[in-house]
JSON list of C-alpha atoms in Angstrom, two decimals:
[
{"chain": "A", "resi": 1, "resn": "UNK", "atom": "CA", "xyz": [-4.27, 17.30, 2.31]},
{"chain": "A", "resi": 2, "resn": "UNK", "atom": "CA", "xyz": [-2.72, 18.98, 4.78]},
{"chain": "A", "resi": 3, "resn": "UNK", "atom": "CA", "xyz": [-0.90, 16.05, 6.89]},
{"chain": "A", "resi": 4, "resn": "UNK", "atom": "CA", "xyz": [-1.94, 13.91, 4.75]},
{"chain": "A", "resi": 5, "resn": "UNK", "atom": "CA", "xyz": [-0.19, 10.40, 3.49]},
{"chain": "A", "resi": 6, "resn": "UNK", "atom": "CA", "xyz": [0.42, 9.01, -0.18]},
{"chain": "A", "resi": 7, "resn": "UNK", "atom": "CA", "xyz": [-0.56, 5.52, -1.13]},
{"chain": "A", "resi": 8, "resn": "UNK", "atom": "CA", "xyz": [0.19, 4.87, -4.22]},
{"chain": "A", "resi": 9, "resn": "UNK", "atom": "CA", "xyz": [-2.25, 2.09, -6.48]},
{"chain": "A", "resi": 10, "resn": "UNK", "atom": "CA", "xyz": [-5.74, 2.09, -5.76]},
{"chain": "A", "resi": 11, "resn": "UNK", "atom": "CA", "xyz": [-7.84, -0.96, -5.10]},
{"chain": "A", "resi": 12, "resn": "UNK", "atom": "CA", "xyz": [-10.38, -2.49, -2.56]},
{"chain": "A", "resi": 13, "resn": "UNK", "atom": "CA", "xyz": [-7.78, -3.05, -0.25]},
{"chain": "A", "resi": 14, "resn": "UNK", "atom": "CA", "xyz": [-6.22, 1.02, -0.37]},
{"chain": "A", "resi": 15, "resn": "UNK", "atom": "CA", "xyz": [-9.86, 1.90, 0.15]},
{"chain": "A", "resi": 16, "resn": "UNK", "atom": "CA", "xyz": [-10.16, -0.06, 2.97]},
{"chain": "A", "resi": 17, "resn": "UNK", "atom": "CA", "xyz": [-6.56, 1.48, 4.45]},
{"chain": "A", "resi": 18, "resn": "UNK", "atom": "CA", "xyz": [-7.36, 4.78, 3.48]},
{"chain": "A", "resi": 19, "resn": "UNK", "atom": "CA", "xyz": [-11.19, 4.80, 5.09]},
{"chain": "A", "resi": 20, "resn": "UNK", "atom": "CA", "xyz": [-9.74, 3.69, 8.34]},
{"chain": "A", "resi": 21, "resn": "UNK", "atom": "CA", "xyz": [-6.50, 5.38, 8.18]},
{"chain": "A", "resi": 22, "resn": "UNK", "atom": "CA", "xyz": [-8.57, 8.83, 7.08]},
{"chain": "A", "resi": 23, "resn": "UNK", "atom": "CA", "xyz": [-5.57, 11.55, 5.90]},
{"chain": "A", "resi": 24, "resn": "UNK", "atom": "CA", "xyz": [-4.66, 9.74, 2.47]},
{"chain": "A", "resi": 25, "resn": "UNK", "atom": "CA", "xyz": [-3.95, 11.21, -1.20]},
{"chain": "A", "resi": 26, "resn": "UNK", "atom": "CA", "xyz": [-4.11, 8.08, -3.31]},
{"chain": "A", "resi": 27, "resn": "UNK", "atom": "CA", "xyz": [-3.22, 7.98, -6.79]},
{"chain": "A", "resi": 28, "resn": "UNK", "atom": "CA", "xyz": [-3.72, 5.28, -9.61]},
{"chain": "A", "resi": 29, "resn": "UNK", "atom": "CA", "xyz": [-4.04, 4.98, -13.29]},
{"chain": "A", "resi": 30, "resn": "UNK", "atom": "CA", "xyz": [-6.85, 3.96, -14.26]},
{"chain": "A", "resi": 31, "resn": "UNK", "atom": "CA", "xyz": [-9.61, 6.50, -12.66]},
{"chain": "A", "resi": 32, "resn": "UNK", "atom": "CA", "xyz": [-12.24, 3.22, -13.63]},
{"chain": "A", "resi": 33, "resn": "UNK", "atom": "CA", "xyz": [-10.53, 0.63, -11.69]},
{"chain": "A", "resi": 34, "resn": "UNK", "atom": "CA", "xyz": [-11.46, 2.49, -8.59]},
{"chain": "A", "resi": 35, "resn": "UNK", "atom": "CA", "xyz": [-15.22, 1.79, -8.34]},
{"chain": "A", "resi": 36, "resn": "UNK", "atom": "CA", "xyz": [-18.12, 3.71, -6.61]},
{"chain": "A", "resi": 37, "resn": "UNK", "atom": "CA", "xyz": [-18.08, 5.26, -3.09]},
{"chain": "A", "resi": 38, "resn": "UNK", "atom": "CA", "xyz": [-15.11, 7.42, -3.58]},
{"chain": "A", "resi": 39, "resn": "UNK", "atom": "CA", "xyz": [-16.71, 10.55, -2.40]},
{"chain": "A", "resi": 40, "resn": "UNK", "atom": "CA", "xyz": [-16.24, 10.23, 1.01]},
{"chain": "A", "resi": 41, "resn": "UNK", "atom": "CA", "xyz": [-12.69, 8.48, 0.86]},
{"chain": "A", "resi": 42, "resn": "UNK", "atom": "CA", "xyz": [-9.61, 10.12, -0.15]},
{"chain": "A", "resi": 43, "resn": "UNK", "atom": "CA", "xyz": [-8.42, 12.99, -2.47]},
{"chain": "A", "resi": 44, "resn": "UNK", "atom": "CA", "xyz": [-7.99, 10.55, -5.15]},
{"chain": "A", "resi": 45, "resn": "UNK", "atom": "CA", "xyz": [-5.45, 11.25, -8.27]},
{"chain": "A", "resi": 46, "resn": "UNK", "atom": "CA", "xyz": [-5.20, 9.69, -11.32]},
{"chain": "A", "resi": 47, "resn": "UNK", "atom": "CA", "xyz": [-2.07, 9.11, -13.61]},
{"chain": "A", "resi": 48, "resn": "UNK", "atom": "CA", "xyz": [1.30, 6.82, -14.18]},
{"chain": "A", "resi": 49, "resn": "UNK", "atom": "CA", "xyz": [3.27, 7.22, -11.53]},
{"chain": "A", "resi": 50, "resn": "UNK", "atom": "CA", "xyz": [6.33, 6.98, -13.48]},
{"chain": "A", "resi": 51, "resn": "UNK", "atom": "CA", "xyz": [5.15, 10.12, -14.92]},
{"chain": "A", "resi": 52, "resn": "UNK", "atom": "CA", "xyz": [7.45, 12.97, -13.16]},
{"chain": "A", "resi": 53, "resn": "UNK", "atom": "CA", "xyz": [4.98, 15.90, -13.65]},
{"chain": "A", "resi": 54, "resn": "UNK", "atom": "CA", "xyz": [2.26, 13.54, -11.96]},
{"chain": "A", "resi": 55, "resn": "UNK", "atom": "CA", "xyz": [5.00, 13.37, -9.31]},
{"chain": "A", "resi": 56, "resn": "UNK", "atom": "CA", "xyz": [6.04, 16.59, -9.69]},
{"chain": "A", "resi": 57, "resn": "UNK", "atom": "CA", "xyz": [2.58, 17.79, -8.97]},
{"chain": "A", "resi": 58, "resn": "UNK", "atom": "CA", "xyz": [1.20, 15.67, -5.35]},
{"chain": "A", "resi": 59, "resn": "UNK", "atom": "CA", "xyz": [1.95, 17.18, -2.40]},
{"chain": "A", "resi": 60, "resn": "UNK", "atom": "CA", "xyz": [4.67, 14.21, -1.40]},
{"chain": "A", "resi": 61, "resn": "UNK", "atom": "CA", "xyz": [6.54, 17.28, 0.82]},
{"chain": "A", "resi": 62, "resn": "UNK", "atom": "CA", "xyz": [3.44, 16.89, 3.62]},
{"chain": "A", "resi": 63, "resn": "UNK", "atom": "CA", "xyz": [3.13, 13.31, 3.18]},
{"chain": "A", "resi": 64, "resn": "UNK", "atom": "CA", "xyz": [4.07, 11.28, 7.02]},
{"chain": "A", "resi": 65, "resn": "UNK", "atom": "CA", "xyz": [3.86, 8.30, 4.91]},
{"chain": "A", "resi": 66, "resn": "UNK", "atom": "CA", "xyz": [4.08, 7.19, 1.04]},
{"chain": "A", "resi": 67, "resn": "UNK", "atom": "CA", "xyz": [3.05, 3.96, 0.14]},
{"chain": "A", "resi": 68, "resn": "UNK", "atom": "CA", "xyz": [3.35, 2.33, -2.57]},
{"chain": "A", "resi": 69, "resn": "UNK", "atom": "CA", "xyz": [1.36, -0.65, -3.44]},
{"chain": "A", "resi": 70, "resn": "UNK", "atom": "CA", "xyz": [1.91, -0.76, -7.70]},
{"chain": "A", "resi": 71, "resn": "UNK", "atom": "CA", "xyz": [2.09, -4.21, -8.79]},
{"chain": "A", "resi": 72, "resn": "UNK", "atom": "CA", "xyz": [4.91, -4.76, -10.33]},
{"chain": "A", "resi": 73, "resn": "UNK", "atom": "CA", "xyz": [8.91, -4.71, -9.75]},
{"chain": "A", "resi": 74, "resn": "UNK", "atom": "CA", "xyz": [9.82, -1.85, -12.51]},
{"chain": "A", "resi": 75, "resn": "UNK", "atom": "CA", "xyz": [6.98, 0.34, -11.34]},
{"chain": "A", "resi": 76, "resn": "UNK", "atom": "CA", "xyz": [7.79, 0.32, -7.95]},
{"chain": "A", "resi": 77, "resn": "UNK", "atom": "CA", "xyz": [11.59, 1.32, -9.10]},
{"chain": "A", "resi": 78, "resn": "UNK", "atom": "CA", "xyz": [10.80, 3.99, -10.84]},
{"chain": "A", "resi": 79, "resn": "UNK", "atom": "CA", "xyz": [8.80, 5.36, -8.42]},
{"chain": "A", "resi": 80, "resn": "UNK", "atom": "CA", "xyz": [12.05, 5.26, -5.81]},
{"chain": "A", "resi": 81, "resn": "UNK", "atom": "CA", "xyz": [14.06, 6.43, -8.11]},
{"chain": "A", "resi": 82, "resn": "UNK", "atom": "CA", "xyz": [11.97, 9.22, -8.60]},
{"chain": "A", "resi": 83, "resn": "UNK", "atom": "CA", "xyz": [11.19, 9.85, -4.71]},
{"chain": "A", "resi": 84, "resn": "UNK", "atom": "CA", "xyz": [14.58, 10.29, -4.01]},
{"chain": "A", "resi": 85, "resn": "UNK", "atom": "CA", "xyz": [15.26, 12.95, -6.69]},
{"chain": "A", "resi": 86, "resn": "UNK", "atom": "CA", "xyz": [12.93, 14.76, -5.03]},
{"chain": "A", "resi": 87, "resn": "UNK", "atom": "CA", "xyz": [14.52, 13.88, -0.90]},
{"chain": "A", "resi": 88, "resn": "UNK", "atom": "CA", "xyz": [11.83, 13.82, 0.58]},
{"chain": "A", "resi": 89, "resn": "UNK", "atom": "CA", "xyz": [11.03, 14.37, 4.55]},
{"chain": "A", "resi": 90, "resn": "UNK", "atom": "CA", "xyz": [8.60, 11.36, 4.55]},
{"chain": "A", "resi": 91, "resn": "UNK", "atom": "CA", "xyz": [9.08, 7.45, 5.54]},
{"chain": "A", "resi": 92, "resn": "UNK", "atom": "CA", "xyz": [8.05, 5.31, 2.03]},
{"chain": "A", "resi": 93, "resn": "UNK", "atom": "CA", "xyz": [7.37, 1.54, 2.04]},
{"chain": "A", "resi": 94, "resn": "UNK", "atom": "CA", "xyz": [6.55, -0.67, -0.82]},
{"chain": "A", "resi": 95, "resn": "UNK", "atom": "CA", "xyz": [4.55, -3.82, -0.57]},
{"chain": "A", "resi": 96, "resn": "UNK", "atom": "CA", "xyz": [5.95, -7.32, -2.05]},
{"chain": "A", "resi": 97, "resn": "UNK", "atom": "CA", "xyz": [3.76, -10.32, -3.14]},
{"chain": "A", "resi": 98, "resn": "UNK", "atom": "CA", "xyz": [6.88, -12.34, -2.13]},
{"chain": "A", "resi": 99, "resn": "UNK", "atom": "CA", "xyz": [10.59, -12.63, -0.76]},
{"chain": "A", "resi": 100, "resn": "UNK", "atom": "CA", "xyz": [12.00, -12.33, -4.40]},
{"chain": "A", "resi": 101, "resn": "UNK", "atom": "CA", "xyz": [10.56, -9.24, -5.26]},
{"chain": "A", "resi": 102, "resn": "UNK", "atom": "CA", "xyz": [10.91, -8.03, -1.31]},
{"chain": "A", "resi": 103, "resn": "UNK", "atom": "CA", "xyz": [15.01, -8.67, -1.27]},
{"chain": "A", "resi": 104, "resn": "UNK", "atom": "CA", "xyz": [15.30, -6.33, -5.14]},
{"chain": "A", "resi": 105, "resn": "UNK", "atom": "CA", "xyz": [12.23, -3.54, -3.31]},
{"chain": "A", "resi": 106, "resn": "UNK", "atom": "CA", "xyz": [15.07, -3.83, -0.94]},
{"chain": "A", "resi": 107, "resn": "UNK", "atom": "CA", "xyz": [18.46, -3.38, -3.33]},
{"chain": "A", "resi": 108, "resn": "UNK", "atom": "CA", "xyz": [16.32, -0.02, -5.24]},
{"chain": "A", "resi": 109, "resn": "UNK", "atom": "CA", "xyz": [16.16, 1.41, -2.56]},
{"chain": "A", "resi": 110, "resn": "UNK", "atom": "CA", "xyz": [12.90, 0.62, -0.87]},
{"chain": "A", "resi": 111, "resn": "UNK", "atom": "CA", "xyz": [13.71, 1.42, 3.06]},
{"chain": "A", "resi": 112, "resn": "UNK", "atom": "CA", "xyz": [10.20, -0.60, 4.36]},
{"chain": "A", "resi": 113, "resn": "UNK", "atom": "CA", "xyz": [9.29, -3.58, 2.36]},
{"chain": "A", "resi": 114, "resn": "UNK", "atom": "CA", "xyz": [5.43, -4.50, 3.58]},
{"chain": "A", "resi": 115, "resn": "UNK", "atom": "CA", "xyz": [4.35, -8.40, 2.88]},
{"chain": "A", "resi": 116, "resn": "UNK", "atom": "CA", "xyz": [0.37, -8.19, 3.18]},
{"chain": "A", "resi": 117, "resn": "UNK", "atom": "CA", "xyz": [-0.08, -11.71, 1.33]},
{"chain": "A", "resi": 118, "resn": "UNK", "atom": "CA", "xyz": [2.63, -13.38, 3.77]},
{"chain": "A", "resi": 119, "resn": "UNK", "atom": "CA", "xyz": [0.66, -11.52, 7.12]},
{"chain": "A", "resi": 120, "resn": "UNK", "atom": "CA", "xyz": [-2.97, -12.47, 5.92]},
{"chain": "A", "resi": 121, "resn": "UNK", "atom": "CA", "xyz": [-1.83, -16.07, 5.48]},
{"chain": "A", "resi": 122, "resn": "UNK", "atom": "CA", "xyz": [0.12, -15.77, 9.41]},
{"chain": "A", "resi": 123, "resn": "UNK", "atom": "CA", "xyz": [-3.24, -14.29, 9.99]},
{"chain": "A", "resi": 124, "resn": "UNK", "atom": "CA", "xyz": [-5.04, -16.58, 8.74]},
{"chain": "A", "resi": 125, "resn": "UNK", "atom": "CA", "xyz": [-3.57, -19.48, 10.67]},
{"chain": "A", "resi": 126, "resn": "UNK", "atom": "CA", "xyz": [-3.44, -18.13, 13.59]},
{"chain": "A", "resi": 127, "resn": "UNK", "atom": "CA", "xyz": [-7.25, -18.08, 13.94]},
{"chain": "A", "resi": 128, "resn": "UNK", "atom": "CA", "xyz": [-8.41, -21.28, 12.55]},
{"chain": "A", "resi": 129, "resn": "UNK", "atom": "CA", "xyz": [-5.46, -22.68, 15.03]},
{"chain": "A", "resi": 130, "resn": "UNK", "atom": "CA", "xyz": [-7.53, -20.81, 17.54]},
{"chain": "A", "resi": 131, "resn": "UNK", "atom": "CA", "xyz": [-10.75, -22.25, 16.78]},
{"chain": "A", "resi": 132, "resn": "UNK", "atom": "CA", "xyz": [-9.18, -25.70, 17.13]},
{"chain": "A", "resi": 133, "resn": "UNK", "atom": "CA", "xyz": [-8.53, -24.52, 20.18]},
{"chain": "A", "resi": 134, "resn": "UNK", "atom": "CA", "xyz": [-12.15, -23.34, 21.38]},
{"chain": "A", "resi": 135, "resn": "UNK", "atom": "CA", "xyz": [-14.47, -24.29, 18.72]},
{"chain": "A", "resi": 136, "resn": "UNK", "atom": "CA", "xyz": [-16.81, -21.83, 20.43]},
{"chain": "A", "resi": 137, "resn": "UNK", "atom": "CA", "xyz": [-14.54, -18.58, 19.61]},
{"chain": "A", "resi": 138, "resn": "UNK", "atom": "CA", "xyz": [-15.59, -18.92, 15.71]},
{"chain": "A", "resi": 139, "resn": "UNK", "atom": "CA", "xyz": [-17.76, -15.98, 14.50]},
{"chain": "A", "resi": 140, "resn": "UNK", "atom": "CA", "xyz": [-21.39, -17.01, 13.83]},
{"chain": "A", "resi": 141, "resn": "UNK", "atom": "CA", "xyz": [-20.30, -15.33, 10.30]},
{"chain": "A", "resi": 142, "resn": "UNK", "atom": "CA", "xyz": [-17.14, -17.67, 9.63]},
{"chain": "A", "resi": 143, "resn": "UNK", "atom": "CA", "xyz": [-19.65, -20.37, 10.13]}
]
């Protein structure tokens, strides 16, 4: 997986990211949670992101980006500590569900905090604004 990015947390959104991005090593907790169609997708590893042995087994030195989409603050803090211990050269980004969680992740050492829910709301609001200005721009699939 030379040149791959690492993504912690596997779900539909992470799979979509991997399909669009290409070179991704995904690590998730439950193999059953991934569903079908992963054979052509990212290289998958399953286990606990807080497990030091698992983290040591991942080729994170090759990753340009390490992105965590883990849902809870505790898991992300543990992951950030483990990544800091390894002193990796890749960039690290962590997903937060709100400003409060984002601030806690920043205090825990997350250099980049992403807010996908906020971004989604902003995108939808802009789409609706555009459609109100010009209803002809509403795509048939949205009708």
